[in-house]
Amino acid sequence: MTQNSPPLVLPPGLTRAMATLQDKDRRRLDDTVTRLHTVNGRLWDTEDRVRSALLSAAQVADCKREIDQLNAERNALAERADEVLGSLADAGRADVPLHTETLASVVDRMSVLTLRIWHSERAAGRDELAARRVPALHGQREELCAALDALVSEVVAGRRRLPVPARFKLYGREDVAPAEIKPSRHLRQVLAFGGLSECGKSTSAQFVQRTCGAQRLKIGFLLRQAAHREGLADPYALSARRQAELLLGELNRFADAHVDTKLFTIESVHDDASIAELKQLMGDTLQIVYLDASFAVRVERSGTPAQAVAAKDEIKMSRGAHQVAALADHVIDNTGSIAALRARLRRIAAPPSTTALRVATPYGLGLPAAVASATADFTDAVRAYGSGVRLVALTGSPGEGTWIAGWSDLDLMVIAEHEVSGGIQEALEQYRTALGNAASLGPTLVTPGELTARRLTPRLAFVLHQLQQGSPVLHAASDLELPTISRDELAFAAVRELPQVMLTMRRLRTAEGATALRQLYKHLVLACRLLLREHNQWESGPDRILAAASRMPGLRALAVPPLAEVANAWRDGDTELVLKPVTAAVDQLLTWYALQLAA
C-alpha cells in the first residue's frame, strides 16, 4: 500500500461484536481484515499506474496481471473474514429475511471508501471537484458505518440471515495456458524438509548446510520476498500453484546470483498442495524429505509439555503437513540414532554412483613375483565371499608405480559388508604369512555403508579420488556405488589432516637414531602433498611432490636426496648420509609452517 495511507477504522458495533470472539478467531479476523485493507490499497495504486498514457503495452499487461492477482487475493481474504464473521450470527429461524451481502463485503466496501476519502483529500488542494466531494464521501462513510452496525445487531439477534460467503470467482481459468516457469540451469538440487513439530527438520537442514555446503532457506522468507517483489499482500492466500511459481522464481533468482552454490535446502514444508505443485514444476531437481517420529519421541525432544507440541501439530496438520509424507521422495524414520539420520541425509544430499574402475592383476603393478603371487591368492580368497566383498585394491605406491621393495608398505583397502569381516581377517592372516618379510601389510577395512554415508578419513577420501581418476583395483563388484570425491573436498580435507601430520613430524623429529628416517621422510612428503593441495597443486610421486613444494611462497628449496637414494640407504642400513638432509628439510618445513601461522 502507499506509504502513510489511512488505517481502516471499523464501526463501534462491529468492534464490540468482534470482542466476543475467541482469542484465536479474533486474531485471525484482525489479521485478515488488515491484509484485505492492504490489498485494496495496492489494488488502488496499481489501477492508478495502469491508467498512465506513458506505459508500454507490456507494462500495461503486467499491471493487468497484477490487478487480477490482487483481486483474487481480495476475494480470498473476504471469504476468510466471512468464515469468522459468520460465527457472530444467531442460528435463528430459516424464515428471517436474507441480507443481500455478507459482513465482509460491507467491510471491503468500507475499506475502499476509506481509501477514496484519503486520496480525495490529498487531491483537494489541486482539484476543486475532488474538494467538493470530500464532505459527501465522509457522509457516505458515516451512513455505511451506521448501516453495518445495524446489520451486525440484527445478525447477532437472529433477525437477519447472511448469504453463503463463497464467491466462486473464476480467477485462473484452466483453458488459458500461461508460460510455465522452469528451474534455472544454475538450480541444480533442492532438498525440501517436511514433517510435524520437533521431528528434526531444522537439525537436518543445519547438518546438510554444515557438511555439504548447502544454502539454507526458509519457505516463509522466500514467499515474503516474492510478495514484496510482486506487490502482493498475502502470499499464503494465493493458490497452491501460484505459491509454487513464486517459490521457484525466488529459488531461480538466488541460484542465478550464486552460481557456485550446488545445493539448496528449504524448510519447513507444511502445505502438501503447494509442495506438490513445486515438485511438478521442478521434477527430480526437488527432493522432498519427510522426517517422521512418534508423538512421544517428539515431545521428549522438545522439552515442552505435550499440549504445546499437540497445538503446533494441529496448526501444521490443518495445512496438510502430515500429508506431505505421501508426496515425499524420502521418508526418514527419525526415532533412531543421530548417526543413522546423518548417514541417510548424506546419501540423499550427495548420492553415491557407480564408477567405471580400472581392474588390474597384481602382476601388472610392478611388484616382485612373490608379493604379486601372495596378493593374487588373497584376492581370490576374498572374492569367494561373493557380493559381500565389494572392492579390493592396493593403494598408494603400487597404484602410482613407485613401490620399492624393502621400503614401501603394501597399503590394502577392502570394501566389504560387516558380516564377512571374520572371513576377511582369516584371509589377511594367510596373506601376511605368504608375504613373510617381503613386505609390510597395512590393511584398511571399510563397509559400503560407511563410504556412502561419507564417514571418511582424509586418507580414505584421497584413495577414493585416486580410484575415480584411474588408479587400478584388483576386484570390484559391477554394481559398486561409491561417493564422488572432488578436488575441492580433498583440499578441505587437507586443512583438517595437516595439523596432525605436523604434530607427528615434530614428535618424530625428537626420536634418536636412524630408525626415524623412514617415518620422517614419509611424513615430510605427506605434509608437502597436503600443503600443495591447499595451493591447488596435485603432484604425485615423492620426488615431484618435494620439488613442487620447494616452489611454495617463502619456502627455500628442500635439498632432499631422491627417493631411490633414500630407500637404498634405508635398506642397506647406511642412513647417515641421507638422514641429515631429510632432518634439515623437516626442520626447514616446520620453521616455515610456524611462520605462516604466526599471529
Coordinates of C-alpha atoms in Angstrom, one line a residue:
M1 CA 0.0 0.0 0.0
T2 CA 1.1 3.6 -0.5
Q3 CA 3.1 4.9 2.5
N4 CA 1.1 6.8 5.1
S5 CA -2.2 5.6 3.7
P6 CA -5.0 5.6 6.3
P7 CA -5.8 2.7 8.6
L8 CA -9.2 1.0 8.4
V9 CA -11.3 2.0 11.4
L10 CA -14.3 -0.3 12.0
P11 CA -17.6 1.0 13.4
P12 CA -18.1 0.5 17.2
G13 CA -20.9 -2.0 16.9
L14 CA -18.9 -4.4 14.8
T15 CA -15.8 -3.8 17.1
R16 CA -17.9 -4.8 20.2
A17 CA -19.2 -7.9 18.4
M18 CA -15.7 -8.9 17.4
A19 CA -14.6 -8.6 21.0
T20 CA -16.9 -11.5 21.9
L21 CA -15.0 -13.9 19.6
Q22 CA -12.5 -16.4 21.0
D23 CA -8.9 -15.0 21.1
K24 CA -7.8 -17.2 18.2
D25 CA -10.7 -16.2 15.9
R26 CA -10.3 -12.5 16.9
R27 CA -6.6 -12.5 16.0
R28 CA -7.3 -14.3 12.7
L29 CA -10.0 -11.8 11.8
D30 CA -7.8 -8.8 12.7
D31 CA -5.0 -10.1 10.6
T32 CA -7.4 -10.9 7.7
V33 CA -9.1 -7.5 7.7
T34 CA -5.7 -5.8 7.9
R35 CA -4.5 -7.8 4.9
L36 CA -7.7 -7.1 3.0
H37 CA -7.2 -3.3 3.5
T38 CA -3.6 -3.6 2.4
V39 CA -4.5 -5.5 -0.8
N40 CA -7.2 -2.8 -1.6
G41 CA -4.5 -0.1 -1.2
R42 CA -2.2 -1.9 -3.5
L43 CA -5.0 -2.5 -6.0
W44 CA -5.8 1.2 -5.9
D45 CA -2.2 2.1 -6.6
T46 CA -1.9 -0.4 -9.5
E47 CA -5.1 0.7 -11.1
D48 CA -3.7 4.3 -10.9
R49 CA -0.5 3.1 -12.6
V50 CA -2.2 1.3 -15.4
R51 CA -4.1 4.4 -16.5
S52 CA -0.8 6.2 -17.3
A53 CA -0.5 7.1 -21.0
L54 CA 3.3 6.6 -20.8
L55 CA 3.1 2.8 -20.2
S56 CA 4.1 0.4 -22.9
A57 CA 1.8 -2.4 -23.9
A58 CA 4.0 -4.9 -22.0
Q59 CA 3.8 -2.7 -18.9
V60 CA 0.0 -2.4 -19.2
A61 CA -0.2 -6.2 -19.4
D62 CA 2.0 -6.6 -16.3
C63 CA -0.3 -4.2 -14.4
K64 CA -3.4 -6.0 -15.6
R65 CA -1.9 -9.3 -14.4
E66 CA -1.1 -7.7 -11.0
I67 CA -4.6 -6.4 -10.8
D68 CA -6.1 -9.8 -11.5
Q69 CA -3.9 -11.4 -8.8
L70 CA -4.7 -8.7 -6.3
N71 CA -8.4 -9.2 -7.0
A72 CA -8.0 -12.9 -6.4
E73 CA -6.4 -12.2 -3.1
R74 CA -9.0 -9.7 -2.2
N75 CA -11.8 -12.2 -2.7
A76 CA -9.9 -15.0 -0.9
L77 CA -9.4 -12.6 2.1
A78 CA -13.0 -11.6 2.1
E79 CA -14.1 -15.2 2.2
R80 CA -11.7 -15.9 5.0
A81 CA -13.1 -12.9 7.0
D82 CA -16.6 -14.1 6.5
E83 CA -15.7 -17.6 7.9
V84 CA -15.1 -15.8 11.2
L85 CA -17.7 -13.2 11.0
G86 CA -20.3 -15.8 10.2
S87 CA -19.9 -17.2 13.7
L88 CA -21.5 -14.0 15.1
A89 CA -24.8 -14.9 13.6
D90 CA -27.5 -16.4 15.8
A91 CA -28.8 -19.6 14.2
G92 CA -32.3 -18.2 14.5
R93 CA -35.1 -19.2 12.1
A94 CA -34.7 -20.1 8.4
D95 CA -37.6 -17.8 7.5
V96 CA -36.0 -14.5 8.7
P97 CA -35.1 -12.0 6.0
L98 CA -31.9 -12.7 4.0
H99 CA -29.5 -9.8 3.6
T100 CA -28.1 -9.2 0.1
E101 CA -24.4 -9.2 1.1
T102 CA -22.1 -10.7 3.7
L103 CA -20.5 -8.7 6.5
A104 CA -17.0 -9.0 4.9
S105 CA -18.4 -7.5 1.7
V106 CA -19.5 -4.4 3.7
V107 CA -16.1 -4.2 5.4
D108 CA -14.5 -4.5 2.0
R109 CA -16.6 -1.6 0.7
M110 CA -15.7 0.4 3.8
S111 CA -12.0 -0.2 3.1
V112 CA -12.4 1.1 -0.5
L113 CA -14.4 4.1 0.7
T114 CA -11.7 4.9 3.3
L115 CA -9.1 4.9 0.6
R116 CA -11.3 7.0 -1.7
I117 CA -11.6 9.6 1.1
W118 CA -7.9 9.7 1.7
H119 CA -7.0 10.1 -2.0
S120 CA -9.7 12.7 -2.5
E121 CA -8.4 14.8 0.5
R122 CA -4.8 14.6 -1.0
A123 CA -6.1 15.8 -4.4
A124 CA -8.4 18.5 -2.9
G125 CA -5.6 21.1 -2.9
R126 CA -5.2 20.9 -6.7
D127 CA -8.7 19.7 -7.8
E128 CA -11.8 21.7 -6.9
L129 CA -14.1 18.8 -7.9
A130 CA -12.3 16.5 -5.5
A131 CA -12.5 19.1 -2.8
R132 CA -16.3 19.3 -3.2
R133 CA -16.6 15.5 -3.0
V134 CA -14.8 15.1 0.3
P135 CA -17.8 16.1 2.6
A136 CA -20.1 13.8 0.6
L137 CA -17.7 10.9 1.0
H138 CA -17.4 11.4 4.7
G139 CA -21.2 11.4 4.8
Q140 CA -21.3 8.1 2.9
R141 CA -18.8 6.6 5.3
E142 CA -20.9 7.6 8.3
E143 CA -24.0 6.1 6.7
L144 CA -22.1 2.9 5.8
C145 CA -20.8 2.6 9.4
A146 CA -24.3 3.0 10.8
A147 CA -25.8 0.5 8.3
L148 CA -23.1 -2.0 9.1
D149 CA -23.6 -1.7 12.9
A150 CA -27.4 -2.1 12.4
L151 CA -26.8 -5.2 10.3
V152 CA -24.4 -6.7 12.9
S153 CA -27.1 -6.1 15.6
E154 CA -29.8 -7.8 13.6
V155 CA -27.5 -10.7 12.6
V156 CA -26.4 -11.3 16.2
A157 CA -30.0 -11.2 17.4
G158 CA -31.1 -13.7 14.7
R159 CA -33.4 -11.2 13.0
R160 CA -31.5 -11.4 9.7
R161 CA -29.7 -14.1 7.8
L162 CA -26.4 -13.7 5.8
P163 CA -25.8 -15.3 2.4
V164 CA -23.3 -18.0 1.8
P165 CA -19.9 -16.3 1.7
A166 CA -18.3 -18.3 -1.1
R167 CA -17.8 -16.1 -4.1
F168 CA -16.9 -18.7 -6.7
K169 CA -14.7 -16.3 -8.7
L170 CA -13.1 -17.9 -11.7
Y171 CA -9.6 -16.5 -11.4
G172 CA -7.0 -18.5 -13.4
R173 CA -9.2 -20.3 -16.0
E174 CA -7.9 -23.8 -16.9
D175 CA -8.5 -23.1 -20.6
V176 CA -5.8 -20.4 -20.6
A177 CA -2.2 -21.8 -20.7
P178 CA 0.3 -19.3 -19.3
A179 CA 4.0 -19.8 -19.9
E180 CA 5.3 -22.2 -17.3
I181 CA 8.2 -21.2 -15.1
K182 CA 11.1 -23.7 -15.2
P183 CA 14.1 -24.3 -12.9
S184 CA 17.2 -22.2 -13.7
R185 CA 20.2 -24.1 -15.1
H186 CA 22.0 -22.9 -12.0
L187 CA 19.5 -24.5 -9.7
R188 CA 21.0 -28.0 -9.5
Q189 CA 19.5 -29.6 -6.4
V190 CA 17.0 -28.6 -3.8
L191 CA 16.1 -30.5 -0.6
A192 CA 12.7 -29.6 1.0
F193 CA 12.3 -30.8 4.6
G194 CA 8.8 -31.5 5.9
G195 CA 7.3 -33.1 9.0
L196 CA 5.4 -32.3 12.2
S197 CA 6.7 -30.4 15.1
E198 CA 10.1 -31.4 16.6
C199 CA 10.7 -34.1 14.0
G200 CA 14.2 -32.9 13.1
K201 CA 13.7 -30.6 10.1
S202 CA 15.9 -27.8 11.3
T203 CA 18.5 -30.2 12.7
S204 CA 18.7 -32.0 9.3
A205 CA 18.9 -28.8 7.3
Q206 CA 21.7 -27.5 9.6
F207 CA 23.7 -30.7 9.1
V208 CA 23.3 -30.6 5.3
Q209 CA 24.4 -26.9 5.4
R210 CA 27.4 -27.7 7.5
T211 CA 28.6 -30.8 5.8
C212 CA 27.6 -30.3 2.2
G213 CA 27.9 -26.5 1.8
A214 CA 24.1 -26.1 1.2
Q215 CA 22.4 -22.8 1.1
R216 CA 19.7 -23.0 3.7
L217 CA 16.5 -21.0 3.0
K218 CA 13.1 -20.7 4.7
I219 CA 9.9 -21.1 2.6
G220 CA 8.3 -18.2 4.5
F221 CA 11.2 -15.9 3.7
L222 CA 11.0 -16.8 0.0
L223 CA 7.3 -16.2 -0.1
R224 CA 7.6 -12.9 1.6
Q225 CA 10.4 -11.9 -0.8
A226 CA 8.2 -12.8 -3.7
A227 CA 5.2 -11.0 -2.3
H228 CA 7.3 -7.8 -1.8
R229 CA 8.7 -8.1 -5.4
E230 CA 5.2 -8.7 -6.9
G231 CA 3.4 -6.2 -4.7
L232 CA 1.3 -8.9 -3.0
A233 CA -0.1 -8.5 0.5
D234 CA -0.6 -12.2 1.5
P235 CA 1.2 -14.9 -0.5
Y236 CA -0.5 -17.6 1.7
A237 CA -3.8 -16.5 0.3
L238 CA -2.7 -17.5 -3.2
S239 CA -3.5 -20.7 -5.0
A240 CA -1.1 -23.6 -4.4
R241 CA 0.1 -23.3 -8.0
R242 CA 0.8 -19.6 -7.7
Q243 CA 2.7 -20.1 -4.4
A244 CA 4.9 -22.8 -6.1
E245 CA 5.6 -20.4 -9.0
L246 CA 6.6 -17.7 -6.6
L247 CA 8.9 -20.1 -4.7
L248 CA 10.6 -21.3 -7.8
G249 CA 11.0 -17.8 -9.1
E250 CA 12.9 -16.8 -5.9
L251 CA 15.0 -20.0 -5.9
N252 CA 15.9 -19.2 -9.5
R253 CA 16.9 -15.7 -8.6
F254 CA 19.0 -16.9 -5.7
A255 CA 20.7 -19.6 -7.8
D256 CA 21.4 -17.2 -10.7
A257 CA 23.1 -14.8 -8.2
H258 CA 25.1 -17.6 -6.5
V259 CA 26.2 -19.8 -9.4
D260 CA 28.7 -21.7 -7.3
T261 CA 26.1 -23.0 -4.9
K262 CA 25.2 -26.5 -5.9
L263 CA 22.7 -27.4 -3.2
F264 CA 19.8 -25.6 -1.5
T265 CA 17.6 -26.6 1.3
I266 CA 14.1 -25.2 2.0
E267 CA 12.1 -25.6 5.2
S268 CA 9.5 -26.2 6.5
V269 CA 7.1 -27.9 4.2
H270 CA 3.7 -27.5 5.9
D271 CA 1.4 -27.3 2.8
D272 CA 1.0 -30.5 0.8
A273 CA -0.8 -28.8 -2.1
S274 CA 1.9 -26.2 -2.8
I275 CA 4.8 -28.6 -2.5
A276 CA 3.1 -31.0 -4.9
E277 CA 2.8 -28.1 -7.4
L278 CA 6.5 -27.2 -6.8
K279 CA 7.5 -30.8 -7.4
Q280 CA 5.6 -30.8 -10.7
L281 CA 7.5 -27.7 -11.7
M282 CA 10.9 -28.9 -10.7
G283 CA 10.9 -32.6 -11.1
D284 CA 13.8 -34.5 -9.7
T285 CA 15.7 -31.3 -9.1
L286 CA 13.5 -31.1 -6.0
Q287 CA 13.8 -33.9 -3.5
I288 CA 11.1 -33.8 -0.7
V289 CA 12.4 -35.3 2.6
Y290 CA 9.8 -36.1 5.2
L291 CA 11.0 -36.7 8.7
D292 CA 8.8 -39.0 10.8
A293 CA 8.9 -39.6 14.5
S294 CA 6.3 -40.7 17.1
F295 CA 4.5 -38.1 19.2
A296 CA 6.2 -39.4 22.4
V297 CA 9.6 -39.0 20.9
R298 CA 8.9 -35.5 19.6
V299 CA 7.6 -34.4 23.0
E300 CA 10.7 -35.8 24.7
R301 CA 12.9 -33.9 22.3
S302 CA 11.1 -30.7 22.6
G303 CA 11.4 -30.3 26.3
T304 CA 7.9 -28.8 26.4
P305 CA 4.6 -30.1 27.6
A306 CA 2.8 -32.5 25.3
Q307 CA -0.1 -30.0 24.9
A308 CA 2.3 -27.5 23.3
V309 CA 3.6 -30.0 20.8
A310 CA 0.0 -31.1 20.1
A311 CA -1.1 -27.5 19.5
K312 CA 1.7 -27.0 17.0
D313 CA 0.8 -30.2 15.3
E314 CA -2.8 -29.2 15.0
I315 CA -1.8 -26.0 13.1
K316 CA 0.5 -27.8 10.8
M317 CA -1.9 -30.6 10.1
S318 CA -4.6 -28.1 9.3
R319 CA -2.4 -27.0 6.4
G320 CA -1.7 -30.6 5.2
A321 CA 1.8 -31.0 6.8
H322 CA 1.2 -34.7 7.6
Q323 CA 0.1 -35.4 4.0
V324 CA 3.5 -34.4 2.7
A325 CA 4.7 -37.9 3.6
A326 CA 2.7 -39.4 0.7
L327 CA 4.5 -37.0 -1.7
A328 CA 8.0 -37.4 -0.3
D329 CA 10.9 -38.8 -2.3
H330 CA 12.4 -39.9 1.0
V331 CA 10.7 -40.7 4.3
I332 CA 13.1 -40.9 7.2
D333 CA 12.2 -42.6 10.5
N334 CA 13.9 -40.2 12.8
T335 CA 13.4 -42.2 16.0
G336 CA 16.8 -43.8 15.9
S337 CA 20.3 -42.6 16.4
I338 CA 21.9 -39.3 15.1
A339 CA 24.4 -41.5 13.2
A340 CA 21.6 -43.2 11.3
L341 CA 19.9 -39.9 10.5
R342 CA 23.1 -38.3 9.3
A343 CA 24.0 -41.3 7.1
R344 CA 20.7 -41.1 5.4
L345 CA 21.0 -37.4 4.9
R346 CA 24.4 -37.6 3.3
R347 CA 23.2 -40.3 0.8
I348 CA 20.3 -38.0 -0.1
A349 CA 22.4 -34.8 -0.4
A350 CA 25.3 -36.4 -2.2
P351 CA 24.1 -39.7 -3.7
P352 CA 26.7 -42.3 -4.5
S353 CA 27.1 -43.5 -8.0
T354 CA 28.6 -46.4 -10.0
T355 CA 32.0 -45.7 -11.4
A356 CA 33.9 -47.4 -14.1
L357 CA 37.0 -48.6 -12.3
R358 CA 40.2 -49.9 -13.9
V359 CA 40.7 -53.6 -12.9
A360 CA 44.3 -55.0 -13.0
T361 CA 46.1 -58.1 -11.8
P362 CA 48.8 -57.9 -9.1
Y363 CA 51.3 -58.9 -11.7
G364 CA 50.8 -55.7 -13.6
L365 CA 51.7 -53.4 -10.7
G366 CA 55.5 -53.7 -10.8
L367 CA 55.5 -55.9 -7.6
P368 CA 58.1 -58.7 -7.0
A369 CA 56.8 -62.1 -8.1
A370 CA 56.4 -63.4 -4.5
V371 CA 54.4 -60.3 -3.5
A372 CA 52.3 -60.4 -6.6
S373 CA 51.5 -64.1 -6.1
A374 CA 50.5 -63.6 -2.4
T375 CA 48.3 -60.7 -3.4
A376 CA 46.6 -62.7 -6.2
D377 CA 45.9 -65.5 -3.7
F378 CA 44.4 -63.1 -1.2
T379 CA 42.2 -61.5 -3.9
D380 CA 40.9 -65.0 -5.0
A381 CA 40.2 -65.9 -1.3
V382 CA 38.1 -62.8 -0.6
R383 CA 36.4 -62.9 -4.0
A384 CA 34.9 -66.2 -2.9
Y385 CA 32.6 -64.3 -0.5
G386 CA 30.7 -63.1 -3.5
S387 CA 28.6 -59.9 -3.1
G388 CA 29.8 -59.5 0.5
V389 CA 33.2 -58.2 -0.8
R390 CA 32.7 -55.1 -3.0
L391 CA 36.3 -54.0 -3.8
V392 CA 39.9 -54.9 -3.2
A393 CA 42.7 -52.5 -4.1
L394 CA 46.4 -51.8 -3.3
T395 CA 46.6 -48.1 -2.8
G396 CA 49.4 -45.6 -2.7
S397 CA 52.7 -46.5 -4.3
P398 CA 51.6 -49.7 -6.1
G399 CA 48.9 -47.7 -7.9
E400 CA 51.3 -44.9 -8.7
G401 CA 54.1 -47.3 -9.9
T402 CA 56.5 -46.2 -7.2
W403 CA 56.5 -49.2 -5.0
I404 CA 60.1 -50.1 -3.7
A405 CA 60.9 -53.5 -2.1
G406 CA 62.2 -53.1 1.4
W407 CA 60.9 -49.6 1.7
S408 CA 57.3 -49.3 0.7
D409 CA 54.3 -50.8 2.6
L410 CA 51.5 -52.7 0.9
D411 CA 48.5 -50.4 1.6
L412 CA 45.5 -52.6 1.1
M413 CA 41.9 -51.4 1.0
V414 CA 39.0 -53.9 1.2
I415 CA 35.3 -52.7 1.0
A416 CA 33.2 -55.5 2.4
E417 CA 30.0 -56.0 4.3
H418 CA 30.4 -56.3 8.1
E419 CA 29.0 -59.8 8.0
V420 CA 32.1 -61.2 6.2
S421 CA 34.7 -59.4 8.3
G422 CA 35.6 -62.6 10.1
G423 CA 36.5 -64.3 6.8
I424 CA 38.4 -61.3 5.7
Q425 CA 40.5 -61.4 8.8
E426 CA 41.4 -65.0 8.2
A427 CA 42.4 -64.2 4.6
L428 CA 44.6 -61.4 5.9
E429 CA 46.4 -63.7 8.2
Q430 CA 47.2 -66.0 5.4
Y431 CA 48.2 -63.0 3.2
R432 CA 50.7 -61.9 5.9
T433 CA 52.1 -65.4 6.2
A434 CA 52.6 -65.6 2.5
L435 CA 54.3 -62.2 2.3
G436 CA 56.8 -63.1 5.1
N437 CA 59.5 -60.5 5.2
A438 CA 58.9 -59.3 1.6
A439 CA 56.5 -56.5 2.6
S440 CA 54.7 -54.9 5.5
L441 CA 50.9 -55.0 5.1
G442 CA 48.8 -52.1 6.1
P443 CA 45.1 -53.1 5.6
T444 CA 42.1 -50.7 5.6
L445 CA 38.7 -52.5 6.1
V446 CA 35.6 -50.4 5.5
T447 CA 31.9 -51.2 4.9
P448 CA 30.0 -49.9 1.9
G449 CA 27.6 -48.1 4.3
E450 CA 30.5 -46.1 5.8
L451 CA 31.5 -44.9 2.4
T452 CA 28.1 -43.9 1.1
A453 CA 27.4 -42.2 4.4
R454 CA 30.7 -40.3 3.8
R455 CA 32.2 -41.3 7.1
L456 CA 35.6 -40.8 5.6
T457 CA 39.1 -40.0 6.9
P458 CA 41.1 -37.6 4.7
R459 CA 43.3 -40.6 3.6
L460 CA 40.3 -42.7 2.6
A461 CA 38.8 -39.8 0.7
F462 CA 42.1 -39.4 -1.2
V463 CA 42.2 -43.1 -2.1
L464 CA 38.6 -43.0 -3.5
H465 CA 39.5 -39.9 -5.5
Q466 CA 42.6 -41.8 -6.9
L467 CA 40.4 -44.8 -7.9
Q468 CA 38.0 -42.5 -9.7
Q469 CA 41.0 -41.0 -11.5
G470 CA 42.0 -44.4 -12.8
S471 CA 44.2 -46.0 -10.2
P472 CA 43.9 -49.8 -10.5
V473 CA 41.8 -52.1 -8.4
L474 CA 42.2 -55.9 -8.0
H475 CA 38.5 -56.6 -7.7
A476 CA 35.3 -54.6 -7.9
A477 CA 31.6 -55.6 -7.9
S478 CA 29.9 -54.5 -11.1
D479 CA 27.2 -52.6 -9.1
L480 CA 29.5 -51.0 -6.6
E481 CA 28.4 -47.5 -5.7
L482 CA 31.0 -45.0 -4.3
P483 CA 30.8 -41.4 -3.2
T484 CA 32.2 -38.9 -5.7
I485 CA 35.1 -37.1 -4.2
S486 CA 36.0 -33.7 -5.8
R487 CA 39.3 -31.9 -5.6
D488 CA 37.7 -29.2 -3.5
E489 CA 36.7 -31.8 -0.9
L490 CA 40.3 -33.1 -0.9
A491 CA 41.6 -29.5 -0.4
F492 CA 39.3 -29.0 2.6
A493 CA 40.3 -32.5 4.0
A494 CA 43.9 -31.4 3.7
V495 CA 43.3 -28.5 6.0
R496 CA 41.9 -30.9 8.6
E497 CA 44.6 -33.6 8.2
L498 CA 47.7 -31.3 8.0
P499 CA 47.8 -30.3 11.8
Q500 CA 48.0 -33.9 12.8
V501 CA 50.8 -34.6 10.3
M502 CA 52.8 -31.6 11.5
L503 CA 52.4 -32.7 15.2
T504 CA 53.5 -36.2 14.3
M505 CA 56.5 -34.9 12.4
R506 CA 57.6 -32.8 15.4
R507 CA 57.3 -35.9 17.6
L508 CA 59.4 -38.0 15.1
R509 CA 62.0 -35.2 15.0
T510 CA 62.7 -35.8 18.7
A511 CA 63.4 -39.5 18.1
E512 CA 67.0 -40.6 18.1
G513 CA 68.9 -42.7 15.6
A514 CA 68.4 -43.8 12.1
T515 CA 65.2 -45.6 12.8
A516 CA 63.3 -42.3 12.4
L517 CA 64.5 -41.9 8.8
R518 CA 61.7 -43.7 7.0
Q519 CA 58.8 -42.2 9.1
L520 CA 60.4 -38.7 8.9
Y521 CA 60.7 -38.9 5.1
K522 CA 57.2 -40.2 4.6
H523 CA 55.7 -37.5 6.8
L524 CA 57.7 -34.9 5.1
V525 CA 56.3 -36.0 1.7
L526 CA 52.8 -36.2 3.1
A527 CA 52.9 -32.7 4.7
C528 CA 54.1 -31.3 1.4
R529 CA 51.4 -33.1 -0.5
L530 CA 48.7 -31.6 1.8
L531 CA 50.2 -28.1 1.5
L532 CA 50.2 -28.4 -2.2
R533 CA 46.6 -29.4 -2.3
E534 CA 45.8 -26.1 -0.4
H535 CA 47.5 -24.4 -3.3
N536 CA 45.6 -26.4 -5.8
Q537 CA 48.6 -28.3 -7.0
W538 CA 48.2 -32.0 -7.5
E539 CA 51.5 -33.7 -7.8
S540 CA 52.1 -37.5 -7.3
G541 CA 55.3 -39.3 -6.5
P542 CA 57.6 -38.2 -3.7
D543 CA 60.3 -36.6 -5.8
R544 CA 57.8 -34.5 -7.8
I545 CA 55.9 -33.5 -4.6
L546 CA 59.1 -32.3 -2.8
A547 CA 60.2 -30.4 -5.9
A548 CA 56.9 -28.7 -6.2
A549 CA 56.8 -27.8 -2.5
S550 CA 60.1 -26.1 -2.8
R551 CA 58.4 -23.5 -5.0
M552 CA 55.8 -22.5 -2.4
P553 CA 56.0 -18.8 -1.4
G554 CA 58.7 -18.1 1.2
L555 CA 60.0 -21.7 1.3
R556 CA 63.5 -22.3 0.3
A557 CA 64.3 -25.4 -1.8
L558 CA 64.2 -28.6 0.1
A559 CA 67.5 -30.3 -0.5
V560 CA 66.3 -33.9 -0.1
P561 CA 68.0 -36.8 -1.9
P562 CA 65.9 -38.6 -4.5
L563 CA 63.6 -41.4 -3.2
A564 CA 65.7 -44.1 -4.7
E565 CA 68.7 -42.9 -2.8
V566 CA 66.9 -42.6 0.5
A567 CA 65.3 -46.1 0.0
N568 CA 68.6 -47.7 -0.8
A569 CA 70.3 -46.2 2.2
W570 CA 67.4 -47.4 4.4
R571 CA 67.6 -51.0 3.0
D572 CA 71.4 -51.1 3.3
G573 CA 71.4 -49.8 6.8
D574 CA 73.6 -46.9 5.7
T575 CA 71.4 -43.9 6.7
E576 CA 73.9 -41.4 8.0
L577 CA 74.3 -39.6 4.7
V578 CA 70.6 -39.2 3.9
L579 CA 69.3 -38.7 7.5
K580 CA 71.0 -35.3 7.8
P581 CA 69.4 -33.7 4.7
V582 CA 66.0 -35.2 5.5
T583 CA 66.2 -33.9 9.0
A584 CA 67.2 -30.5 7.8
A585 CA 64.3 -30.4 5.3
V586 CA 61.9 -31.4 8.1
D587 CA 63.2 -28.5 10.3
Q588 CA 63.0 -26.1 7.4
L589 CA 59.4 -27.0 6.7
L590 CA 58.4 -26.8 10.3
T591 CA 60.0 -23.4 10.7
W592 CA 58.3 -22.2 7.5
Y593 CA 54.9 -23.6 8.7
A594 CA 55.2 -21.9 12.1
L595 CA 55.9 -18.5 10.3
Q596 CA 52.9 -18.9 8.0
L597 CA 50.6 -19.4 11.0
A598 CA 52.2 -16.8 13.4
A599 CA 49.8 -14.2 14.8

